[in-house]
Short mmCIF file of C-alpha atoms and ligand atoms in Angstrom, two decimals:
data_model
loop_
_atom_site.label_atom_id
_atom_site.label_comp_id
_atom_site.label_asym_id
_atom_site.label_seq_id
_atom_site.Cartn_x
_atom_site.Cartn_y
_atom_site.Cartn_z
CA MET A 22 -1.47 10.49 -7.77
CA LYS A 23 0.48 13.39 -6.27
CA VAL A 24 1.85 12.97 -2.75
CA LEU A 25 3.67 15.63 -0.75
CA SER A 26 6.33 14.21 1.55
CA VAL A 27 7.20 16.39 4.57
CA THR A 28 10.49 15.74 6.27
CA ALA A 29 13.20 17.43 8.33
CA GLU A 30 15.95 15.50 6.53
CA VAL A 31 16.37 13.81 3.19
CA PHE A 32 19.34 12.03 1.59
CA PRO A 33 21.49 13.26 -0.18
CA LEU A 34 20.69 16.83 0.92
CA VAL A 35 20.75 16.54 4.72
CA LYS A 36 21.11 13.43 6.84
CA THR A 37 21.56 12.51 10.49
CA GLY A 38 20.13 8.98 10.30
CA GLY A 39 17.80 6.54 8.62
CA LEU A 40 14.90 8.98 8.22
CA ALA A 41 16.93 10.76 5.53
CA ASP A 42 17.61 7.49 3.73
CA VAL A 43 13.92 6.60 3.72
CA ALA A 44 12.70 10.04 2.65
CA GLY A 45 15.37 10.10 -0.07
CA ALA A 46 14.62 6.66 -1.49
CA LEU A 47 10.81 6.56 -1.38
CA PRO A 48 10.11 9.01 -4.24
CA ALA A 49 12.08 6.94 -6.77
CA ALA A 50 10.63 3.69 -5.43
CA LEU A 51 7.09 5.04 -5.84
CA VAL A 52 7.49 5.92 -9.51
CA ALA A 53 6.69 2.33 -10.48
CA GLU A 54 3.45 2.67 -8.48
CA LYS A 55 2.50 5.78 -10.44
CA ILE A 56 2.91 8.02 -7.41
CA GLU A 57 4.54 11.40 -8.01
CA MET A 58 6.21 12.39 -4.77
CA ARG A 59 7.49 15.88 -4.09
CA THR A 60 9.45 16.58 -0.92
CA LEU A 61 9.04 19.59 1.37
CA VAL A 62 12.20 20.18 3.40
CA PRO A 63 13.49 23.15 5.44
CA GLY A 64 15.75 25.48 3.50
CA TYR A 65 18.95 24.73 5.42
CA PRO A 66 22.05 26.26 3.75
CA GLY A 67 22.99 22.93 2.10
CA VAL A 68 19.51 22.48 0.67
CA LEU A 69 19.35 25.98 -0.79
CA ALA A 70 22.84 25.59 -2.27
CA ALA A 71 21.78 22.39 -4.04
CA LEU A 72 18.54 23.82 -5.40
CA GLU A 73 18.34 24.09 -9.18
CA ASP A 74 15.77 25.82 -11.36
CA ALA A 75 14.18 27.38 -8.28
CA VAL A 76 10.84 29.09 -8.72
CA GLU A 77 9.07 31.07 -6.02
CA ALA A 78 5.91 29.13 -5.14
CA LEU A 79 4.64 31.07 -2.12
CA THR A 80 5.74 34.00 0.03
CA TYR A 81 5.09 34.77 3.68
CA GLY A 82 5.42 38.24 5.21
CA ASP A 83 5.71 36.61 8.60
CA LEU A 84 6.10 32.87 9.16
CA MET A 85 6.82 32.15 12.83
CA GLY A 86 8.70 35.39 13.36
CA GLY A 87 10.16 36.40 10.01
CA PRO A 88 9.68 36.51 6.26
CA ALA A 89 9.80 33.26 4.30
CA ARG A 90 9.55 31.91 0.78
CA LEU A 91 8.64 28.52 -0.53
CA LEU A 92 10.90 27.62 -3.44
CA SER A 93 10.09 24.87 -5.86
CA GLY A 94 12.85 23.13 -7.83
CA ARG A 95 15.17 20.12 -8.15
CA ALA A 96 17.84 19.16 -5.65
CA GLY A 97 19.83 15.98 -5.15
CA GLY A 98 17.80 14.22 -7.84
CA LEU A 99 14.51 15.01 -6.10
CA ASP A 100 11.57 17.30 -6.81
CA VAL A 101 11.52 19.57 -3.79
CA PHE A 102 9.87 22.46 -2.09
CA ALA A 103 12.49 24.18 0.06
CA LEU A 104 11.17 26.46 2.77
CA GLU A 105 13.54 29.42 2.82
CA ALA A 106 13.26 31.20 6.17
CA SER A 107 16.62 32.53 7.29
CA HIS A 108 15.46 33.28 10.86
CA LEU A 109 14.67 29.56 11.28
CA TYR A 110 17.04 27.55 9.10
CA ASP A 111 20.07 29.59 8.13
CA ARG A 112 22.31 27.64 10.51
CA GLU A 113 25.17 25.32 9.59
CA GLY A 114 25.63 21.80 10.92
CA ASN A 115 23.15 19.41 12.45
CA PRO A 116 19.53 20.30 11.60
CA TYR A 117 18.32 19.98 15.19
CA LEU A 118 21.28 20.84 17.43
CA ASN A 119 23.58 23.80 17.98
CA ALA A 120 27.37 23.48 18.00
CA ALA A 121 27.28 22.43 21.66
CA GLY A 122 25.03 19.50 20.75
CA VAL A 123 21.95 21.00 22.40
CA ASP A 124 18.51 21.34 20.73
CA TRP A 125 17.95 24.77 19.18
CA PRO A 126 15.65 26.60 21.62
CA ASP A 127 13.25 27.50 18.81
CA ASN A 128 12.86 23.99 17.37
CA GLY A 129 9.11 24.18 18.08
CA LEU A 130 8.70 27.17 15.80
CA ARG A 131 11.18 25.85 13.24
CA PHE A 132 9.14 22.73 12.59
CA ALA A 133 5.75 24.32 13.16
CA ALA A 134 6.71 26.51 10.19
CA LEU A 135 7.45 23.40 8.12
CA ALA A 136 4.05 21.94 9.01
CA ARG A 137 2.30 25.24 8.30
CA ALA A 138 3.85 25.38 4.83
CA ALA A 139 2.83 21.76 4.19
CA ALA A 140 -0.75 22.55 5.18
CA ASP A 141 -0.75 25.59 2.90
CA ILE A 142 0.43 23.46 -0.01
CA GLY A 143 -2.29 20.94 0.84
CA LEU A 144 -4.85 23.70 0.87
CA GLY A 145 -3.98 24.58 -2.71
CA LYS A 146 -2.15 27.85 -2.08
CA VAL A 147 0.60 26.98 -4.56
CA ARG A 148 -0.55 27.67 -8.07
CA GLY A 149 -0.38 24.59 -10.28
CA TYR A 150 0.33 22.06 -7.54
CA LYS A 151 -2.13 20.38 -5.21
CA PRO A 152 -1.29 17.04 -3.58
CA SER A 153 -3.89 14.30 -3.24
CA LEU A 154 -2.34 13.29 0.07
CA ILE A 155 0.32 14.52 2.49
CA HIS A 156 2.78 12.02 3.97
CA GLY A 157 4.60 13.48 6.99
CA HIS A 158 7.57 12.00 8.81
CA ASP A 159 8.08 12.06 12.59
CA TRP A 160 7.19 14.83 15.05
CA GLN A 161 8.49 17.56 12.77
CA ALA A 162 5.44 17.00 10.56
CA GLY A 163 3.04 16.29 13.42
CA LEU A 164 1.21 19.61 13.27
CA VAL A 165 0.22 19.31 9.60
CA PRO A 166 -3.23 17.82 10.35
CA ALA A 167 -3.68 20.28 13.24
CA TYR A 168 -3.28 23.25 10.89
CA LEU A 169 -5.68 21.61 8.46
CA ARG A 170 -8.20 20.94 11.22
CA TYR A 171 -8.12 24.33 12.97
CA ASP A 172 -8.16 26.20 9.68
CA ASP A 173 -11.47 24.48 9.21
CA ALA A 174 -10.59 24.12 5.56
CA SER A 175 -10.70 21.07 3.39
CA GLY A 176 -7.22 19.71 2.93
CA PRO A 177 -6.09 16.36 1.62
CA PRO A 178 -5.78 13.29 3.87
CA PHE A 179 -2.66 12.95 5.98
CA VAL A 180 -0.50 9.90 6.68
CA LEU A 181 2.04 10.08 9.51
CA THR A 182 5.05 7.78 9.67
CA ILE A 183 6.73 7.29 13.03
CA HIS A 184 10.42 6.56 12.61
CA ASN A 185 11.26 6.82 16.27
CA LEU A 186 8.82 7.25 19.15
CA ALA A 187 11.60 8.46 21.43
CA PHE A 188 11.52 11.85 19.72
CA GLN A 189 8.14 13.42 20.47
CA GLY A 190 8.45 17.16 19.81
CA ARG A 191 7.18 18.60 23.12
CA PHE A 192 7.12 22.36 23.58
CA PRO A 193 5.75 24.79 26.21
CA ARG A 194 2.10 25.78 25.84
CA GLU A 195 3.14 29.42 25.79
CA GLN A 196 4.26 28.87 22.17
CA LEU A 197 0.73 28.01 21.02
CA SER A 198 -0.15 31.40 19.58
CA ALA A 199 3.32 31.93 18.10
CA MET A 200 2.72 28.67 16.26
CA GLY A 201 -0.50 30.12 14.93
CA LEU A 202 -2.77 27.68 16.75
CA PRO A 203 -5.99 28.80 18.50
CA ASP A 204 -6.47 28.46 22.27
CA HIS A 205 -9.14 25.83 21.78
CA ALA A 206 -6.54 23.55 20.15
CA PHE A 207 -5.01 23.08 23.59
CA THR A 208 -7.12 20.15 24.79
CA ILE A 209 -6.62 16.45 25.16
CA ASP A 210 -8.49 15.98 21.87
CA GLY A 211 -6.15 18.49 20.27
CA VAL A 212 -2.44 19.27 20.58
CA GLU A 213 -2.17 19.15 24.39
CA TYR A 214 0.17 16.47 25.75
CA PHE A 215 0.90 16.25 29.49
CA GLY A 216 0.52 20.03 29.82
CA ASP A 217 2.71 20.80 26.80
CA ILE A 218 2.18 21.06 23.06
CA GLY A 219 2.84 17.55 21.72
CA MET A 220 3.61 17.55 18.02
CA LEU A 221 3.94 13.80 17.59
CA LYS A 222 0.87 13.30 19.74
CA ALA A 223 -1.13 15.69 17.56
CA GLY A 224 -0.01 13.86 14.44
CA ILE A 225 -0.90 10.44 15.83
CA LEU A 226 -4.29 11.65 16.97
CA MET A 227 -5.29 13.54 13.85
CA ALA A 228 -3.67 11.61 11.00
CA ASP A 229 -5.96 9.58 8.76
CA ARG A 230 -3.42 6.76 9.03
CA VAL A 231 -0.34 6.20 11.14
CA THR A 232 2.45 3.98 9.94
CA THR A 233 5.69 2.93 11.48
CA VAL A 234 8.69 1.30 9.94
CA SER A 235 8.26 -2.38 10.84
CA PRO A 236 5.39 -4.66 11.86
CA THR A 237 7.07 -5.68 15.13
CA TYR A 238 7.67 -2.05 16.14
CA ALA A 239 4.02 -1.30 15.32
CA ALA A 240 3.00 -3.96 17.83
CA GLU A 241 5.60 -2.88 20.41
CA ILE A 242 4.56 0.78 20.46
CA ALA A 243 0.83 0.11 20.79
CA SER A 244 1.39 -0.97 24.38
CA ASP A 245 2.13 0.58 27.75
CA ALA A 246 5.53 -1.10 27.85
CA GLY A 247 6.78 0.15 24.48
CA GLY A 248 4.58 3.19 23.94
CA MET A 249 6.78 5.78 25.67
CA GLY A 250 3.70 7.59 26.97
CA LEU A 251 1.82 7.32 23.68
CA GLY A 252 0.94 3.62 23.90
CA GLY A 253 -2.68 4.20 24.89
CA LEU A 254 -3.27 6.61 22.02
CA LEU A 255 -1.55 4.32 19.54
CA LYS A 256 -3.61 1.38 20.76
CA ALA A 257 -6.75 3.46 20.38
CA ARG A 258 -5.89 4.09 16.71
CA GLY A 259 -6.45 0.35 16.18
CA GLU A 260 -6.22 -0.66 12.56
CA ALA A 261 -5.25 2.87 11.50
CA LEU A 262 -1.73 1.96 12.72
CA VAL A 263 0.31 -0.29 10.43
CA GLY A 264 3.94 -1.31 10.11
CA ILE A 265 5.64 -1.11 6.70
CA LEU A 266 9.27 -2.20 6.58
CA ASN A 267 11.90 0.16 5.25
CA GLY A 268 13.83 -0.84 2.18
CA LEU A 269 17.29 0.06 1.04
CA ASP A 270 18.28 2.14 -1.96
CA THR A 271 19.89 -0.75 -3.79
CA THR A 272 21.61 1.56 -6.26
CA VAL A 273 23.48 3.33 -3.44
CA TRP A 274 24.10 0.01 -1.65
CA ASP A 275 25.34 -2.48 -4.21
CA PRO A 276 28.58 -4.40 -3.58
CA LEU A 277 28.96 -5.05 -7.30
CA SER A 278 29.06 -1.38 -8.28
CA ASP A 279 29.86 0.52 -5.06
CA PRO A 280 32.58 3.08 -5.93
CA LEU A 281 33.42 3.55 -2.24
CA ILE A 282 34.72 0.01 -1.63
CA THR A 283 38.05 -1.57 -2.59
CA LYS A 284 36.89 -4.46 -4.73
CA PRO A 285 33.46 -5.30 -6.16
CA TYR A 286 31.95 -8.69 -5.33
CA SER A 287 28.65 -10.56 -5.34
CA ALA A 288 26.99 -13.57 -3.71
CA GLY A 289 28.41 -15.72 -6.50
CA ARG A 290 31.92 -14.28 -6.12
CA LEU A 291 32.27 -13.93 -2.37
CA SER A 292 36.04 -14.33 -2.53
CA GLY A 293 36.14 -10.67 -3.59
CA ARG A 294 35.34 -9.71 -0.01
CA ALA A 295 38.82 -10.70 1.19
CA ALA A 296 40.42 -7.64 -0.43
CA ASN A 297 37.84 -5.40 1.25
CA LYS A 298 38.54 -6.98 4.63
CA ALA A 299 42.29 -6.49 4.24
CA ALA A 300 41.79 -2.87 3.14
CA LEU A 301 39.52 -2.23 6.10
CA GLN A 302 42.03 -3.69 8.54
CA ALA A 303 44.71 -1.50 6.97
CA ARG A 304 42.49 1.61 7.06
CA PHE A 305 41.97 1.18 10.80
CA GLY A 306 45.60 0.25 11.48
CA LEU A 307 44.70 -3.28 12.54
CA GLU A 308 46.81 -6.36 12.04
CA ILE A 309 45.97 -7.72 8.55
CA LYS A 310 44.74 -11.16 9.48
CA PRO A 311 42.36 -12.89 7.06
CA ASP A 312 41.13 -15.40 9.66
CA ALA A 313 40.44 -13.08 12.59
CA PRO A 314 36.68 -12.58 13.00
CA LEU A 315 36.23 -8.88 12.25
CA PHE A 316 33.17 -7.22 13.80
CA GLY A 317 31.89 -3.88 12.51
CA VAL A 318 29.63 -1.12 13.83
CA VAL A 319 28.14 1.81 11.88
CA SER A 320 25.89 3.72 14.24
CA ARG A 321 24.73 6.70 16.14
CA LEU A 322 26.18 6.32 19.64
CA THR A 323 23.10 6.70 21.83
CA GLY A 324 21.37 4.64 24.51
CA GLN A 325 18.95 3.28 21.89
CA LYS A 326 21.73 1.45 20.08
CA GLY A 327 22.84 -0.66 23.09
CA LEU A 328 26.53 -0.22 22.35
CA ASP A 329 27.41 0.00 26.04
CA LEU A 330 26.92 -3.78 25.88
CA LEU A 331 29.71 -3.92 23.29
CA LEU A 332 32.07 -1.83 25.42
CA ALA A 333 31.57 -4.30 28.24
CA ALA A 334 32.10 -7.30 25.92
CA LEU A 335 35.40 -6.08 24.47
CA PRO A 336 37.76 -7.96 26.82
CA MET A 337 35.96 -11.19 25.92
CA LEU A 338 36.14 -10.44 22.19
CA LEU A 339 39.87 -9.77 22.42
CA GLU A 340 40.37 -13.01 24.33
CA MET A 341 38.63 -14.86 21.51
CA GLY A 342 40.94 -13.40 18.87
CA ALA A 343 38.38 -11.05 17.33
CA GLN A 344 38.84 -7.56 15.91
CA LEU A 345 36.50 -4.56 15.91
CA VAL A 346 36.06 -1.53 13.66
CA LEU A 347 33.54 1.20 14.47
CA VAL A 348 32.39 4.47 12.98
CA GLY A 349 29.96 6.35 15.16
CA SER A 350 29.04 9.62 16.79
CA GLY A 351 26.59 10.80 19.40
CA ASP A 352 26.60 10.88 23.20
CA ALA A 353 29.82 12.27 24.65
CA GLN A 354 30.18 9.42 27.14
CA LEU A 355 29.90 6.66 24.56
CA GLU A 356 32.18 8.56 22.17
CA ALA A 357 34.80 8.81 24.91
CA GLY A 358 34.33 5.14 25.81
CA PHE A 359 35.00 3.94 22.28
CA ALA A 360 37.74 6.47 21.58
CA ALA A 361 39.60 5.11 24.61
CA THR A 362 39.39 1.48 23.45
CA SER A 363 41.54 2.05 20.35
CA GLY A 364 44.47 2.76 22.66
CA VAL A 365 43.98 -0.50 24.57
CA ALA A 366 44.65 -2.82 21.61
CA PRO A 367 45.48 -0.73 18.55
CA SER A 368 46.16 -3.75 16.36
CA ARG A 369 42.76 -5.23 17.19
CA ILE A 370 40.32 -2.35 17.76
CA GLY A 371 39.82 0.71 15.57
CA CYS A 372 37.24 3.38 16.30
CA VAL A 373 36.59 6.49 14.26
CA ILE A 374 34.42 8.96 16.12
CA GLY A 375 32.42 10.94 13.63
CA TYR A 376 30.04 10.60 10.74
CA ASP A 377 31.64 9.14 7.62
CA GLU A 378 29.50 7.75 4.82
CA VAL A 379 32.54 6.26 3.02
CA LEU A 380 33.66 4.30 6.08
CA GLY A 381 30.07 3.11 6.50
CA HIS A 382 30.26 1.43 3.10
CA GLN A 383 33.77 0.08 3.68
CA ILE A 384 32.81 -1.51 6.99
CA GLN A 385 29.81 -3.21 5.39
CA ALA A 386 32.05 -4.57 2.63
CA GLY A 387 34.96 -5.67 4.80
CA ALA A 388 33.65 -6.72 8.22
CA ASP A 389 32.65 -10.35 8.74
CA ALA A 390 29.75 -9.46 11.02
CA LEU A 391 27.85 -6.25 11.79
CA LEU A 392 26.73 -5.62 15.37
CA VAL A 393 23.36 -3.99 16.12
CA PRO A 394 22.55 -4.66 19.80
CA SER A 395 19.80 -2.00 19.97
CA ARG A 396 17.54 -1.79 23.02
CA PHE A 397 14.79 -0.78 20.61
CA GLU A 398 14.91 -0.32 16.85
CA PRO A 399 11.94 0.88 14.81
CA CYS A 400 13.40 -0.63 11.64
CA GLY A 401 17.14 -0.17 11.32
CA LEU A 402 18.91 0.14 7.99
CA THR A 403 22.45 -0.94 8.77
CA GLN A 404 21.41 -4.58 9.20
CA LEU A 405 19.80 -4.35 5.74
CA SER A 406 23.03 -3.03 4.18
CA ALA A 407 24.88 -5.74 6.08
CA LEU A 408 22.65 -8.44 4.57
CA ARG A 409 23.25 -7.02 1.12
CA TYR A 410 27.02 -6.80 1.63
CA GLY A 411 27.53 -10.22 3.20
CA ALA A 412 28.42 -8.86 6.66
CA VAL A 413 26.43 -11.25 8.84
CA PRO A 414 24.18 -9.16 11.10
CA VAL A 415 24.22 -9.87 14.85
CA VAL A 416 21.12 -8.14 16.22
CA ALA A 417 18.88 -7.73 19.23
CA ARG A 418 15.47 -9.34 18.71
CA THR A 419 13.43 -6.14 18.69
CA GLY A 420 11.48 -3.99 16.22
CA GLY A 421 12.64 -4.15 12.63
CA LEU A 422 15.72 -6.17 13.58
CA ALA A 423 13.39 -9.02 14.56
CA ASP A 424 11.58 -8.71 11.22
CA THR A 425 14.58 -8.64 8.87
CA VAL A 426 17.14 -11.13 10.21
CA ILE A 427 16.58 -14.89 10.45
CA ASP A 428 18.44 -16.37 13.39
CA ALA A 429 20.98 -19.09 12.65
CA ASN A 430 19.48 -21.66 15.01
CA PRO A 431 19.99 -25.33 14.07
CA MET A 432 16.58 -25.61 12.37
CA ALA A 433 17.07 -22.46 10.28
CA ILE A 434 20.56 -23.56 9.29
CA ALA A 435 19.29 -27.00 8.31
CA SER A 436 16.48 -25.44 6.27
CA GLY A 437 18.93 -23.11 4.51
CA VAL A 438 17.17 -19.89 5.50
CA ALA A 439 19.36 -18.40 8.26
CA THR A 440 20.83 -14.95 7.60
CA GLY A 441 22.26 -13.77 10.93
CA VAL A 442 22.29 -14.03 14.70
CA GLN A 443 19.55 -12.70 16.97
CA PHE A 444 19.64 -12.46 20.74
CA ALA A 445 17.07 -11.88 23.48
CA PRO A 446 16.56 -10.74 26.15
CA ILE A 447 18.58 -7.63 25.41
CA ASP A 448 21.15 -7.86 28.17
CA GLN A 449 24.85 -8.52 28.66
CA VAL A 450 24.52 -12.25 29.19
CA SER A 451 22.67 -12.94 25.98
CA PHE A 452 24.73 -10.44 23.95
CA ASP A 453 27.96 -12.11 25.12
CA GLU A 454 26.51 -15.50 24.24
CA ALA A 455 25.51 -14.20 20.79
CA LEU A 456 29.09 -13.03 20.18
CA ARG A 457 30.47 -16.44 21.20
CA ARG A 458 27.90 -18.16 18.99
CA THR A 459 28.81 -15.89 16.06
CA ILE A 460 32.49 -16.76 16.38
CA ARG A 461 31.62 -20.50 16.48
CA LEU A 462 29.56 -20.08 13.30
CA TYR A 463 32.37 -18.08 11.69
CA ARG A 464 34.80 -20.94 12.31
CA ASP A 465 32.58 -23.25 10.22
CA LYS A 466 33.33 -21.93 6.75
CA SER A 467 30.46 -23.67 4.95
CA ILE A 468 27.81 -22.49 7.42
CA TRP A 469 29.26 -18.99 7.39
CA SER A 470 29.29 -18.62 3.63
CA ALA A 471 25.72 -19.97 3.51
CA LEU A 472 24.69 -17.23 5.97
CA GLN A 473 26.40 -14.63 3.81
CA ARG A 474 24.84 -15.87 0.60
CA ASN A 475 21.36 -16.16 2.12
CA GLY A 476 21.67 -12.58 3.36
CA MET A 477 22.90 -11.30 0.00
CA ASN A 478 20.01 -13.06 -1.75
CA THR A 479 17.42 -11.52 0.59
CA ASP A 480 15.27 -8.85 -1.05
CA VAL A 481 16.00 -5.70 0.95
CA SER A 482 14.89 -3.34 -1.82
CA TRP A 483 11.98 -0.93 -1.65
CA THR A 484 9.89 -2.83 -4.20
CA ALA A 485 7.47 -4.60 -1.84
CA SER A 486 7.20 -1.74 0.65
CA ALA A 487 6.67 0.90 -2.03
CA ARG A 488 3.72 -1.17 -3.19
CA ARG A 489 2.37 -1.19 0.37
CA TYR A 490 2.71 2.57 0.73
CA ALA A 491 0.99 3.10 -2.62
CA ALA A 492 -1.89 0.83 -1.58
CA LEU A 493 -2.15 2.64 1.75
CA TYR A 494 -2.25 6.06 0.07
CA ARG A 495 -5.01 4.92 -2.29
CA ASP A 496 -7.02 3.33 0.47
CA THR A 497 -6.62 6.37 2.74
CA ARG A 498 -7.78 8.67 -0.02
CA ALA A 499 -10.75 6.46 -0.87
CA LYS A 500 -11.80 6.33 2.80
CA ALA A 501 -11.40 10.08 3.25
CA ARG A 502 -13.56 10.58 0.19
CA SER A 503 -16.30 8.23 1.35
CA SER A 504 -16.29 9.83 4.82
CA GLY A 505 -17.20 13.13 3.21
CA LYS A 506 -13.81 14.82 3.21
CA PRO A 507 -13.78 16.60 -0.14
CA PRO A 508 -10.95 15.20 -2.25
CA SER A 509 -8.48 17.39 -4.00
CA VAL A 510 -7.08 16.90 -7.51
P1 ADP B 8 19.00 5.50 12.95
O1 ADP B 8 18.18 6.22 11.95
O2 ADP B 8 18.28 5.17 14.21
O3 ADP B 8 20.30 6.18 13.23
P2 ADP B 8 19.23 3.44 10.90
O4 ADP B 8 19.94 2.13 10.94
O5 ADP B 8 17.84 3.44 10.43
O6 ADP B 8 19.38 4.07 12.34
O7 ADP B 8 19.97 4.42 9.90
C1 ADP B 8 21.25 4.91 10.13
C2 ADP B 8 21.81 5.42 8.82
O8 ADP B 8 22.86 6.33 9.09
C3 ADP B 8 22.41 4.34 7.95
O9 ADP B 8 22.36 4.75 6.60
C4 ADP B 8 23.87 4.31 8.44
O10 ADP B 8 24.73 3.77 7.50
C5 ADP B 8 24.11 5.76 8.71
N1 ADP B 8 25.06 6.07 9.80
C6 ADP B 8 24.79 6.14 11.12
N2 ADP B 8 25.88 6.53 11.81
C7 ADP B 8 26.85 6.71 10.90
C8 ADP B 8 28.22 7.14 10.97
N3 ADP B 8 28.78 7.46 12.13
N4 ADP B 8 28.91 7.23 9.83
C9 ADP B 8 28.33 6.91 8.64
N5 ADP B 8 27.07 6.51 8.50
C10 ADP B 8 26.32 6.42 9.62
C1 GLC B 9 14.77 5.98 12.95
C2 GLC B 9 14.95 4.63 13.63
C3 GLC B 9 15.48 3.55 12.72
C4 GLC B 9 14.80 3.60 11.37
C5 GLC B 9 14.92 4.99 10.78
C6 GLC B 9 14.27 5.11 9.41
O1 GLC B 9 15.89 6.78 13.02
O2 GLC B 9 15.78 4.75 14.78
O3 GLC B 9 15.26 2.28 13.31
O4 GLC B 9 15.39 2.65 10.49
O5 GLC B 9 14.31 5.91 11.62
O6 GLC B 9 12.93 4.72 9.44
#
């Protein structure tokens, strides 16, 4: 079965967060399920530079304001369609933001173009390639089913995955015709959303199926409290909304063969972690102290991630003899907050502001515990890497964090299943208590190494979830067929 994946970012070509990891890992994971996945991605400079054996698959005289070409080829180990449209994508840096960190003003048109191209591929306009299903990611793919619907043509079924409901893709209604949508699309049963064009809303409403990246997040968002304005619509989709946990690319994240870390190790040879901890302390200029509990953070610095709670907890952590290493970037205020802390206790706290994949791996391999105090977290991938690398995850009990970490309460410890520390409610008092509890657990070497080993033995691969996606694709296609939607190849 051929599936077209539509995404604004994909590892290793372009990445700002976990969406890229997921879009990059799924195609390989689906091979075992006999799904051939091809990825449509905007032709940013880095994508076009990586493209090999490119063939022109489609040309546009005018796609949202300029000429464009769809190029088919290989890039970063993936089969891709790159949408070359210099007026939309020929910009260096972050795919969504300008150099000042502000959304590009034409983001509506930039991703409407991506959705338009996806719909055209679905409609069979590329010679020799017609997908049986389109799988779109986040708001950037939300208009795919709208183009299929208002073209009144018979396209393949569409599955939408929500990676983060906080990003909804809202644009002024004046852009409707520039996006190539008819006036009658602007209704509550169409793309209209609180007086604007709502791309994620359109996707949720019109997709054959909606998935999100963990079962708990699926339940949280189908409610007024967690729905961020879309809770009613998500609730109305009923059983069409399901949660499928993300996996990890276990070839990229493998402590036994990771070329980015100091010394390889495994659950059976945990002693190998000590060299990674010492190297990490040295890298961040911290005192090299094998017994100091070393906390790590690898994160975007935004309100979602709850790291303001960590800033407030730092005096307590220092008092308890702990150390902290962080690599992160995002909101200016949080960046400044963490940058300032390195100066307070340089032998105990090290913060690198920026995005650094190598440091991400080294922190997972060397830190004793990884902190993820998110206020909400659709799935989260860093706690999965932490499990795999024996960095005990300390997480807020929300979304995918709730689904992937087993709290080290006395019963779970006694039963030998605990893998980390969870806290709730998500506030300062319970976060501080979780940090104190983590340090108490750390001081008990046999409990701590059991937590590490349990985590490292947890299956965080894509195997089970790839099977779920494959089953969902097949079921969606079968239902679309029986409801009279003509199937494609
Ligand atoms: P989100 O997508 O919300 O940012 P995830 O946990 O799903 O959160 O995925 C984040 C991904 O980005 C992980 O692969 C993580 O290692 C990586 N990452 C985030 N921030 C940084 C950073 N500053 N440096 C290196 N890697 C980072
Ligand atoms: C989003 C979410 C994160 C999730 C990732 C990949 O960025 O914030 O929780 O893991 O997408 O699905």
